[in-house]
Amino acid sequence: MVVPVVLAGGSGTRLWPLSRTQFPKQFLPLVGEHTMLQQTLLRLSALVTAPPMVICNEEHRFIAAEQLRALGGEMGSIILEPCGRNTAPALALASLLSDSEQDPLLLVLAADHVIGDADTFTHTVSAAIPLAKSGKLVTFGVVPDSAHTGYGYIRRGAALAPGFQVSEFVEKPNQDTAQQYVDSGEYLWNSGMFLFRASRYLAELRRHRPDIASACMQAVANTEHDLDFIRLDAKAFARCPSDSIDYAVMERTTDAVVVPLDAHWNDIGAWSALWDVAPKNEQGNAIRADTLLHDVQGCLIHSDERLVAAVGLDGLVVVDTPDVLLVADRSRTQEVKHLVEQLKGQNRHELECHRKVFRPWGCYDSIDNGQRYQVKHITVKPGAKLSVQMHHHRAEHWVVVSGTAKVTNGDETFLVTENESTFIPVGVVHALENPGKVPLELIEVQSGSYLGEDDIIRFEDNYGRV
């Protein structure tokens, strides 16, 4: 039995401003109509696998669950990490929570990779299964097509069909060293994808990093199943050291094997990488926007809302979101990380979330704000309900523009339909629900001395939030 383990953590900050801490790149449809996470799961359709295990940060749990549900089929399990501890602990969790009697092969995939040739990917994974069954820890090394300095490399050792013993792992090189690696023909890019038996990984982890193995065993000793999720013992997992599978296991074991993968792989680590894999017009522009262009070539232009007009551009990245406009030289998009550091230093909300924020019940878009007011466009999914809550510092006016709202306002519960409104005073316990079969759309006008999202006292919540 092969169990896909999809690593869906990480913040994807080099793809800011589209990727943000609360909605990172793996949950975005960057290449095609499906999100990166969904594409990763759809790629498995030609393989015979068990339902997947998805590992993600706790704050992304509802996004991950909604995207899995949208694909249909068996949901699998979603393991929630209360804090990030890198890949070695994450895969220990997957190994410990898999069926010990079946002792499955774990196919470890990142949720943010692009693989252009799905057939070759399927063939390569299938060919590697006998090695993993025999007890080897298989990693997939991408056949390089350039001297890339943004990836680590794996040096091939003795042949072990269909792959090679791992001679060494090497860090991201400089340009000259990377060129030497590629010219030698002995090196492959480190893809971060693996295949091994759960028991073999745990055995090697216990041998080389018993501290990580012990902490993860304690973290899964008191797991709780909550809706679609598996919750760990947060305190125990917080005590776990942080380390990658490469450092903790793969560089130390004598059973590491690398199988070459030549399937047009890319990890979309920056805007330039997205330009590389995106379809382009005759001028070499990768466009996902409504545009008016004159004498523009070699550019990536992305906008979900506004018309983008440009004249005389060459080799730029233009990313327009409702609250941020990024313009960058395409060859320097790795340096977006410096902007992210400035955002962190200034404690700006543009790093954390988009203007439109998704919640398990729907979403809201902050369309206007001032010193003592804020206006939101709220969408509530059919049958969904916001928490029963109260605010200390703000009052709210709700105007329904589409659908029907079931409103609890203090001691009263009543329906508000299209073109009707209601008022929620400061300090009054209230709730909003969509009892209908179509989405509920309403405009909320908040007014008061403090309008932060943390001014919420929840008394009852269908989604386990506090």
Short mmCIF file of C-alpha atoms in Angstrom, two decimals:
data_model
loop_
_atom_site.label_atom_id
_atom_site.label_comp_id
_atom_site.label_asym_id
_atom_site.label_seq_id
_atom_site.Cartn_x
_atom_site.Cartn_y
_atom_site.Cartn_z
CA MET A 1 0.00 0.00 0.00
CA VAL A 2 1.28 3.46 -0.95
CA VAL A 3 0.07 6.35 1.20
CA PRO A 4 0.69 9.84 -0.24
CA VAL A 5 1.95 12.26 2.42
CA VAL A 6 1.53 15.83 1.21
CA LEU A 7 3.51 18.50 3.07
CA ALA A 8 1.36 21.64 2.91
CA GLY A 9 3.12 23.84 5.45
CA GLY A 10 5.26 26.87 4.72
CA SER A 11 4.44 30.49 4.01
CA GLY A 12 5.73 30.96 0.44
CA THR A 13 6.89 34.50 1.14
CA ARG A 14 8.95 34.82 -2.07
CA LEU A 15 5.65 34.85 -3.98
CA TRP A 16 4.35 37.79 -1.96
CA PRO A 17 2.03 39.68 -2.40
CA LEU A 18 -0.10 36.87 -3.86
CA SER A 19 1.15 34.38 -1.26
CA ARG A 20 0.64 35.51 2.33
CA THR A 21 1.12 33.97 5.74
CA GLN A 22 -2.55 33.18 6.22
CA PHE A 23 -3.06 32.04 2.61
CA PRO A 24 0.27 30.78 1.23
CA LYS A 25 1.16 29.64 -2.28
CA GLN A 26 0.22 25.97 -1.90
CA PHE A 27 -3.44 27.01 -1.63
CA LEU A 28 -3.37 29.28 -4.69
CA PRO A 29 -4.20 28.42 -8.35
CA LEU A 30 -0.86 29.64 -9.70
CA VAL A 31 -0.68 27.27 -12.68
CA GLY A 32 -4.06 26.29 -14.09
CA GLU A 33 -7.49 26.32 -12.50
CA HIS A 34 -6.67 24.09 -9.53
CA THR A 35 -4.59 25.13 -6.56
CA MET A 36 -1.08 23.78 -6.04
CA LEU A 37 -2.33 21.41 -3.32
CA GLN A 38 -5.12 20.15 -5.55
CA GLN A 39 -2.76 19.63 -8.48
CA THR A 40 -0.47 17.58 -6.25
CA LEU A 41 -3.35 15.28 -5.32
CA LEU A 42 -4.73 15.07 -8.87
CA ARG A 43 -1.29 14.03 -10.07
CA LEU A 44 -1.70 10.80 -8.10
CA SER A 45 -4.73 9.63 -10.11
CA ALA A 46 -2.67 7.23 -12.24
CA LEU A 47 -1.07 5.61 -9.17
CA VAL A 48 -2.83 3.07 -6.97
CA THR A 49 -2.70 4.76 -3.58
CA ALA A 50 -4.57 4.92 -0.31
CA PRO A 51 -6.32 8.17 0.67
CA PRO A 52 -3.73 10.91 1.30
CA MET A 53 -2.34 12.28 4.54
CA VAL A 54 -2.02 16.06 4.37
CA ILE A 55 0.15 17.83 6.94
CA CYS A 56 -0.45 21.54 7.40
CA ASN A 57 -0.31 24.34 9.90
CA GLU A 58 -3.27 24.53 12.25
CA GLU A 59 -4.23 28.01 11.05
CA HIS A 60 -4.64 26.69 7.48
CA ARG A 61 -6.84 23.73 8.44
CA PHE A 62 -10.11 24.95 6.96
CA ILE A 63 -8.48 26.03 3.69
CA ALA A 64 -6.90 22.59 3.26
CA ALA A 65 -10.13 20.75 4.14
CA GLU A 66 -12.20 22.84 1.75
CA GLN A 67 -9.79 22.26 -1.12
CA LEU A 68 -9.74 18.51 -0.51
CA ARG A 69 -13.53 18.40 -0.38
CA ALA A 70 -13.74 20.30 -3.67
CA LEU A 71 -11.89 17.44 -5.40
CA GLY A 72 -14.41 14.84 -4.27
CA GLY A 73 -13.38 11.29 -3.45
CA GLU A 74 -12.02 10.16 -0.10
CA MET A 75 -10.79 12.99 2.10
CA GLY A 76 -7.98 11.10 3.79
CA SER A 77 -6.62 12.68 6.96
CA ILE A 78 -5.35 16.17 7.74
CA ILE A 79 -2.67 16.30 10.44
CA LEU A 80 -2.43 19.68 12.14
CA GLU A 81 0.96 20.93 13.26
CA PRO A 82 0.52 23.32 16.20
CA CYS A 83 3.90 24.84 15.26
CA GLY A 84 6.42 24.37 12.46
CA ARG A 85 9.22 21.89 13.15
CA ASN A 86 10.47 21.17 9.59
CA THR A 87 10.20 17.95 7.60
CA ALA A 88 11.87 15.32 9.81
CA PRO A 89 9.25 15.63 12.60
CA ALA A 90 6.41 16.02 10.08
CA LEU A 91 7.29 12.70 8.46
CA ALA A 92 7.69 11.08 11.86
CA LEU A 93 4.09 12.07 12.57
CA ALA A 94 2.93 10.57 9.27
CA SER A 95 4.83 7.36 9.96
CA LEU A 96 3.49 7.02 13.50
CA LEU A 97 -0.09 7.74 12.44
CA SER A 98 -0.07 5.32 9.51
CA ASP A 99 -1.39 1.77 9.83
CA SER A 100 1.39 -0.11 11.66
CA GLU A 101 0.04 -3.51 10.57
CA GLN A 102 0.04 -2.52 6.90
CA ASP A 103 3.39 -0.71 7.27
CA PRO A 104 2.70 1.26 4.08
CA LEU A 105 5.10 2.92 1.72
CA LEU A 106 4.92 6.68 2.27
CA LEU A 107 5.17 8.78 -0.90
CA VAL A 108 6.25 12.18 0.39
CA LEU A 109 5.33 15.14 -1.80
CA ALA A 110 5.44 18.90 -1.39
CA ALA A 111 2.16 20.69 -2.05
CA ASP A 112 3.79 23.51 -4.02
CA HIS A 113 5.62 21.71 -6.85
CA VAL A 114 4.81 21.86 -10.56
CA ILE A 115 5.39 18.70 -12.60
CA GLY A 116 4.75 19.20 -16.29
CA ASP A 117 4.97 15.53 -17.32
CA ALA A 118 2.60 13.58 -15.07
CA ASP A 119 3.11 10.32 -17.01
CA THR A 120 6.86 10.34 -16.41
CA PHE A 121 6.26 11.18 -12.76
CA THR A 122 3.93 8.17 -12.43
CA HIS A 123 6.39 5.87 -14.21
CA THR A 124 9.33 7.03 -12.06
CA VAL A 125 7.46 6.57 -8.78
CA SER A 126 6.24 3.13 -9.85
CA ALA A 127 9.76 2.09 -10.82
CA ALA A 128 11.07 3.15 -7.39
CA ILE A 129 8.55 1.06 -5.41
CA PRO A 130 10.66 -2.15 -5.38
CA LEU A 131 13.60 -0.23 -3.89
CA ALA A 132 11.40 1.17 -1.12
CA LYS A 133 9.87 -2.26 -0.47
CA SER A 134 13.38 -3.67 0.00
CA GLY A 135 14.07 -1.19 2.79
CA LYS A 136 15.77 1.63 0.92
CA LEU A 137 14.95 5.28 1.61
CA VAL A 138 14.36 6.68 -1.85
CA THR A 139 14.63 10.32 -2.80
CA PHE A 140 13.86 11.64 -6.26
CA GLY A 141 16.57 13.73 -7.88
CA VAL A 142 15.53 16.05 -10.69
CA VAL A 143 17.64 15.89 -13.83
CA PRO A 144 18.98 19.48 -14.07
CA ASP A 145 18.41 21.56 -17.17
CA SER A 146 20.47 24.53 -15.94
CA ALA A 147 23.08 25.48 -13.36
CA HIS A 148 20.47 26.58 -10.84
CA THR A 149 21.74 28.12 -7.59
CA GLY A 150 18.41 27.99 -5.79
CA TYR A 151 18.37 24.21 -5.27
CA GLY A 152 20.44 21.77 -3.25
CA TYR A 153 22.13 18.96 -5.21
CA ILE A 154 22.55 15.20 -4.77
CA ARG A 155 25.66 13.44 -6.04
CA ARG A 156 25.07 10.01 -7.53
CA GLY A 157 27.03 7.00 -6.29
CA ALA A 158 27.03 3.39 -7.47
CA ALA A 159 24.18 2.29 -9.70
CA LEU A 160 21.25 0.55 -8.03
CA ALA A 161 18.57 0.22 -10.69
CA PRO A 162 16.47 2.20 -11.36
CA GLY A 163 18.55 4.69 -9.37
CA PHE A 164 21.85 5.19 -7.59
CA GLN A 165 23.19 5.06 -4.09
CA VAL A 166 23.50 8.58 -2.67
CA SER A 167 27.11 9.69 -2.56
CA GLU A 168 26.43 13.04 -0.86
CA PHE A 169 23.96 15.87 -0.40
CA VAL A 170 25.34 19.34 -1.09
CA GLU A 171 23.94 22.77 -0.21
CA LYS A 172 22.82 25.39 -2.70
CA PRO A 173 26.00 26.24 -4.66
CA ASN A 174 27.27 29.44 -6.21
CA GLN A 175 26.99 29.85 -9.99
CA ASP A 176 30.43 28.45 -10.87
CA THR A 177 30.03 25.42 -8.63
CA ALA A 178 26.53 24.75 -9.94
CA GLN A 179 27.87 24.79 -13.50
CA GLN A 180 30.57 22.28 -12.52
CA TYR A 181 27.92 20.02 -11.02
CA VAL A 182 25.80 20.10 -14.17
CA ASP A 183 28.79 19.62 -16.50
CA SER A 184 29.94 16.56 -14.54
CA GLY A 185 26.65 14.73 -15.07
CA GLU A 186 26.98 13.28 -11.55
CA TYR A 187 24.54 15.61 -9.78
CA LEU A 188 20.78 15.94 -9.56
CA TRP A 189 18.61 18.64 -8.01
CA ASN A 190 17.26 17.77 -4.58
CA SER A 191 13.48 17.71 -5.12
CA GLY A 192 12.41 17.03 -1.52
CA MET A 193 10.24 14.08 -2.62
CA PHE A 194 10.70 10.66 -0.99
CA LEU A 195 9.43 7.09 -0.91
CA PHE A 196 10.04 4.67 1.97
CA ARG A 197 8.35 2.30 4.38
CA ALA A 198 6.99 4.00 7.48
CA SER A 199 8.83 1.54 9.74
CA ARG A 200 12.16 2.07 7.96
CA TYR A 201 11.97 5.83 8.33
CA LEU A 202 11.13 5.52 12.02
CA ALA A 203 13.98 3.06 12.56
CA GLU A 204 16.51 5.40 10.94
CA LEU A 205 15.13 8.41 12.80
CA ARG A 206 15.38 6.57 16.13
CA ARG A 207 18.97 5.62 15.26
CA HIS A 208 20.16 9.06 14.20
CA ARG A 209 17.79 11.50 15.94
CA PRO A 210 16.17 9.71 18.89
CA ASP A 211 15.23 13.07 20.40
CA ILE A 212 12.96 13.86 17.44
CA ALA A 213 11.47 10.37 17.39
CA SER A 214 10.72 10.47 21.12
CA ALA A 215 9.10 13.91 21.01
CA CYS A 216 6.89 12.89 18.08
CA MET A 217 5.83 9.69 19.83
CA GLN A 218 4.73 11.79 22.80
CA ALA A 219 2.91 14.21 20.49
CA VAL A 220 0.81 11.45 18.89
CA ALA A 221 0.14 9.61 22.16
CA ASN A 222 -2.86 11.84 22.86
CA THR A 223 -4.18 12.73 19.43
CA GLU A 224 -7.72 13.99 19.02
CA HIS A 225 -9.96 13.70 15.97
CA ASP A 226 -11.75 17.00 15.41
CA LEU A 227 -14.02 17.28 12.34
CA ASP A 228 -11.68 16.39 9.43
CA PHE A 229 -8.52 16.88 11.46
CA ILE A 230 -6.03 15.01 13.65
CA ARG A 231 -4.82 17.21 16.50
CA LEU A 232 -1.55 16.48 18.32
CA ASP A 233 -0.46 17.09 21.87
CA ALA A 234 0.65 20.68 21.26
CA LYS A 235 2.95 20.96 24.29
CA ALA A 236 4.74 17.72 23.45
CA PHE A 237 5.23 18.70 19.80
CA ALA A 238 6.50 22.15 20.77
CA ARG A 239 9.35 20.41 22.62
CA CYS A 240 10.41 18.60 19.44
CA PRO A 241 13.66 19.83 17.84
CA SER A 242 13.33 21.33 14.35
CA ASP A 243 15.26 19.61 11.56
CA SER A 244 14.88 18.58 7.93
CA ILE A 245 14.73 14.97 6.79
CA ASP A 246 17.93 15.58 4.81
CA TYR A 247 19.98 16.53 7.86
CA ALA A 248 18.28 14.24 10.34
CA VAL A 249 18.16 11.03 8.30
CA MET A 250 19.08 11.06 4.62
CA GLU A 251 22.64 12.37 5.06
CA ARG A 252 23.32 9.84 7.82
CA THR A 253 21.70 6.61 6.68
CA THR A 254 23.54 4.05 4.57
CA ASP A 255 20.31 3.14 2.77
CA ALA A 256 19.69 6.40 0.88
CA VAL A 257 18.98 5.92 -2.82
CA VAL A 258 18.29 8.58 -5.45
CA VAL A 259 16.09 7.89 -8.49
CA PRO A 260 16.40 10.39 -11.36
CA LEU A 261 13.21 12.27 -12.30
CA ASP A 262 12.99 14.06 -15.64
CA ALA A 263 9.40 15.35 -15.62
CA HIS A 264 9.65 19.13 -16.08
CA TRP A 265 9.74 19.75 -12.32
CA ASN A 266 9.73 23.19 -10.71
CA ASP A 267 9.15 24.24 -7.12
CA ILE A 268 7.84 27.75 -7.99
CA GLY A 269 10.13 29.36 -5.46
CA ALA A 270 9.89 32.86 -6.94
CA TRP A 271 8.00 34.88 -9.54
CA SER A 272 10.70 34.16 -12.12
CA ALA A 273 10.08 30.43 -11.68
CA LEU A 274 6.37 30.95 -12.30
CA TRP A 275 7.24 32.83 -15.51
CA ASP A 276 9.41 29.85 -16.54
CA VAL A 277 6.54 27.35 -16.39
CA ALA A 278 3.65 29.60 -17.48
CA PRO A 279 2.38 29.66 -21.09
CA LYS A 280 3.58 32.75 -22.97
CA ASN A 281 2.41 34.80 -25.93
CA GLU A 282 4.51 35.74 -28.98
CA GLN A 283 6.18 38.54 -27.01
CA GLY A 284 7.25 36.14 -24.24
CA ASN A 285 4.73 37.54 -21.77
CA ALA A 286 3.03 35.30 -19.21
CA ILE A 287 -0.29 37.02 -18.63
CA ARG A 288 -3.00 36.21 -16.14
CA ALA A 289 -4.88 39.49 -16.18
CA ASP A 290 -7.01 41.86 -18.19
CA THR A 291 -4.35 43.91 -19.99
CA LEU A 292 -3.69 46.69 -22.48
CA LEU A 293 -0.07 46.38 -23.63
CA HIS A 294 2.19 48.22 -26.06
CA ASP A 295 5.82 47.22 -26.68
CA VAL A 296 5.93 44.84 -23.70
CA GLN A 297 8.01 41.66 -23.76
CA GLY A 298 9.35 39.03 -21.38
CA CYS A 299 7.05 40.06 -18.54
CA LEU A 300 4.85 38.27 -16.05
CA ILE A 301 1.62 40.19 -15.38
CA HIS A 302 -0.91 38.97 -12.82
CA SER A 303 -4.09 40.68 -11.69
CA ASP A 304 -7.40 39.19 -10.57
CA GLU A 305 -9.40 42.40 -10.64
CA ARG A 306 -8.15 45.61 -12.27
CA LEU A 307 -7.16 46.28 -15.85
CA VAL A 308 -3.35 46.49 -16.15
CA ALA A 309 -2.05 48.89 -18.83
CA ALA A 310 1.67 48.99 -19.68
CA VAL A 311 3.98 50.58 -22.25
CA GLY A 312 7.64 49.79 -23.01
CA LEU A 313 8.33 47.12 -20.39
CA ASP A 314 10.94 44.37 -20.72
CA GLY A 315 11.62 41.53 -18.29
CA LEU A 316 9.47 42.77 -15.40
CA VAL A 317 7.06 41.14 -12.97
CA VAL A 318 3.84 43.04 -12.27
CA VAL A 319 1.53 41.56 -9.63
CA ASP A 320 -1.58 43.52 -8.75
CA THR A 321 -3.75 42.60 -5.76
CA PRO A 322 -6.55 44.67 -4.20
CA ASP A 323 -4.19 46.08 -1.55
CA VAL A 324 -0.63 45.72 -2.95
CA LEU A 325 1.07 46.35 -6.30
CA LEU A 326 4.45 44.65 -6.85
CA VAL A 327 6.76 45.69 -9.69
CA ALA A 328 10.10 43.88 -9.91
CA ASP A 329 12.91 43.02 -12.30
CA ARG A 330 12.21 39.41 -13.31
CA SER A 331 15.85 38.44 -12.73
CA ARG A 332 15.77 39.71 -9.14
CA THR A 333 12.52 38.30 -7.82
CA GLN A 334 14.39 36.23 -5.22
CA GLU A 335 14.95 39.58 -3.50
CA VAL A 336 11.26 39.90 -2.69
CA LYS A 337 12.34 38.34 0.61
CA HIS A 338 13.89 41.71 1.52
CA LEU A 339 10.50 43.37 1.16
CA VAL A 340 9.01 40.67 3.36
CA GLU A 341 11.60 41.42 6.04
CA GLN A 342 10.66 45.10 5.91
CA LEU A 343 6.99 44.18 6.27
CA LYS A 344 7.82 42.07 9.32
CA GLY A 345 9.83 44.90 10.84
CA GLN A 346 6.97 47.35 10.31
CA ASN A 347 4.38 44.83 11.54
CA ARG A 348 2.22 45.44 8.46
CA HIS A 349 -0.91 43.38 7.90
CA GLU A 350 -0.17 43.04 4.16
CA LEU A 351 2.29 40.28 5.04
CA GLU A 352 -0.31 38.23 6.90
CA CYS A 353 -3.54 38.37 4.93
CA HIS A 354 -5.25 39.56 1.77
CA ARG A 355 -8.00 42.13 1.72
CA LYS A 356 -10.31 39.16 1.12
CA VAL A 357 -10.06 36.73 4.02
CA PHE A 358 -11.42 33.17 3.87
CA ARG A 359 -13.15 31.54 6.82
CA PRO A 360 -14.72 28.07 7.21
CA TRP A 361 -18.17 29.65 6.81
CA GLY A 362 -17.28 31.73 3.72
CA CYS A 363 -15.24 34.91 3.33
CA TYR A 364 -15.17 38.66 3.83
CA ASP A 365 -13.63 41.48 1.80
CA SER A 366 -12.66 44.70 3.61
CA ILE A 367 -13.75 47.13 0.92
CA ASP A 368 -13.34 50.42 2.83
CA ASN A 369 -12.15 51.74 6.19
CA GLY A 370 -11.54 54.94 8.10
CA GLN A 371 -10.57 56.09 11.59
CA ARG A 372 -13.75 54.81 13.27
CA TYR A 373 -15.46 52.69 10.61
CA GLN A 374 -14.90 49.68 8.39
CA VAL A 375 -17.01 48.27 5.55
CA LYS A 376 -16.98 44.57 4.64
CA HIS A 377 -18.59 42.50 1.91
CA ILE A 378 -19.47 39.21 3.63
CA THR A 379 -20.32 35.93 1.89
CA VAL A 380 -21.78 33.06 3.92
CA LYS A 381 -22.00 29.60 2.34
CA PRO A 382 -25.37 27.80 2.30
CA GLY A 383 -26.04 26.14 5.64
CA ALA A 384 -23.04 27.83 7.32
CA LYS A 385 -23.13 29.79 10.56
CA LEU A 386 -20.76 32.30 12.12
CA SER A 387 -19.96 31.94 15.80
CA VAL A 388 -22.27 33.25 18.51
CA GLN A 389 -20.25 36.29 19.57
CA MET A 390 -20.08 39.73 21.10
CA HIS A 391 -17.93 42.85 20.58
CA HIS A 392 -16.83 45.29 23.28
CA HIS A 393 -15.87 48.19 21.05
CA ARG A 394 -17.95 48.20 17.86
CA ALA A 395 -21.52 48.19 16.61
CA GLU A 396 -22.50 46.66 13.27
CA HIS A 397 -25.08 47.39 10.57
CA TRP A 398 -25.94 44.46 8.27
CA VAL A 399 -27.56 45.03 4.87
CA VAL A 400 -28.54 41.90 2.95
CA VAL A 401 -28.02 42.24 -0.81
CA SER A 402 -28.60 38.62 -1.84
CA GLY A 403 -30.02 35.56 -0.12
CA THR A 404 -31.58 35.27 3.34
CA ALA A 405 -29.92 35.77 6.73
CA LYS A 406 -31.02 34.16 9.97
CA VAL A 407 -30.02 36.68 12.63
CA THR A 408 -29.75 36.28 16.38
CA ASN A 409 -29.69 39.73 17.99
CA GLY A 410 -29.79 39.52 21.76
CA ASP A 411 -32.93 37.59 22.76
CA GLU A 412 -34.47 37.77 19.28
CA THR A 413 -33.98 35.49 16.25
CA PHE A 414 -35.44 36.55 12.89
CA LEU A 415 -34.91 36.48 9.11
CA VAL A 416 -33.46 39.36 7.10
CA THR A 417 -33.95 39.14 3.33
CA GLU A 418 -32.72 41.05 0.29
CA ASN A 419 -32.83 44.86 0.66
CA GLU A 420 -33.46 44.59 4.40
CA SER A 421 -31.10 45.47 7.25
CA THR A 422 -30.53 45.11 10.99
CA PHE A 423 -28.39 46.80 13.64
CA ILE A 424 -26.18 45.03 16.25
CA PRO A 425 -25.40 47.34 19.21
CA VAL A 426 -22.11 47.26 21.14
CA GLY A 427 -22.01 44.48 23.72
CA VAL A 428 -25.00 42.51 22.38
CA VAL A 429 -24.59 38.75 21.81
CA HIS A 430 -25.38 37.96 18.17
CA ALA A 431 -25.03 35.38 15.40
CA LEU A 432 -25.40 35.18 11.63
CA GLU A 433 -26.49 32.10 9.69
CA ASN A 434 -27.38 31.25 6.11
CA PRO A 435 -30.41 28.92 6.23
CA GLY A 436 -30.88 28.96 2.47
CA LYS A 437 -29.62 27.05 -0.57
CA VAL A 438 -27.72 29.93 -2.20
CA PRO A 439 -24.83 32.06 -0.87
CA LEU A 440 -25.77 34.90 1.47
CA GLU A 441 -24.25 38.25 0.48
CA LEU A 442 -24.37 41.21 2.83
CA ILE A 443 -22.63 44.51 3.50
CA GLU A 444 -21.45 45.04 7.06
CA VAL A 445 -20.64 48.53 8.33
CA GLN A 446 -18.69 48.52 11.58
CA SER A 447 -18.31 51.63 13.71
CA GLY A 448 -16.58 52.13 17.02
CA SER A 449 -13.38 52.95 18.87
CA TYR A 450 -11.60 49.67 17.99
CA LEU A 451 -12.24 47.54 14.88
CA GLY A 452 -9.61 44.79 15.16
CA GLU A 453 -10.50 41.15 14.47
CA ASP A 454 -9.47 40.25 18.01
CA ASP A 455 -12.45 42.15 19.44
CA ILE A 456 -14.51 38.96 19.38
CA ILE A 457 -15.78 37.06 22.38
CA ARG A 458 -17.04 33.68 21.09
CA PHE A 459 -19.68 31.83 23.09
CA GLU A 460 -20.42 29.05 20.61
CA ASP A 461 -18.66 28.02 17.41
CA ASN A 462 -19.25 25.20 14.96
CA TYR A 463 -15.58 25.15 13.95
CA GLY A 464 -13.85 24.82 17.31
CA ARG A 465 -12.41 28.35 17.37
CA VAL A 466 -11.96 30.35 20.55
#
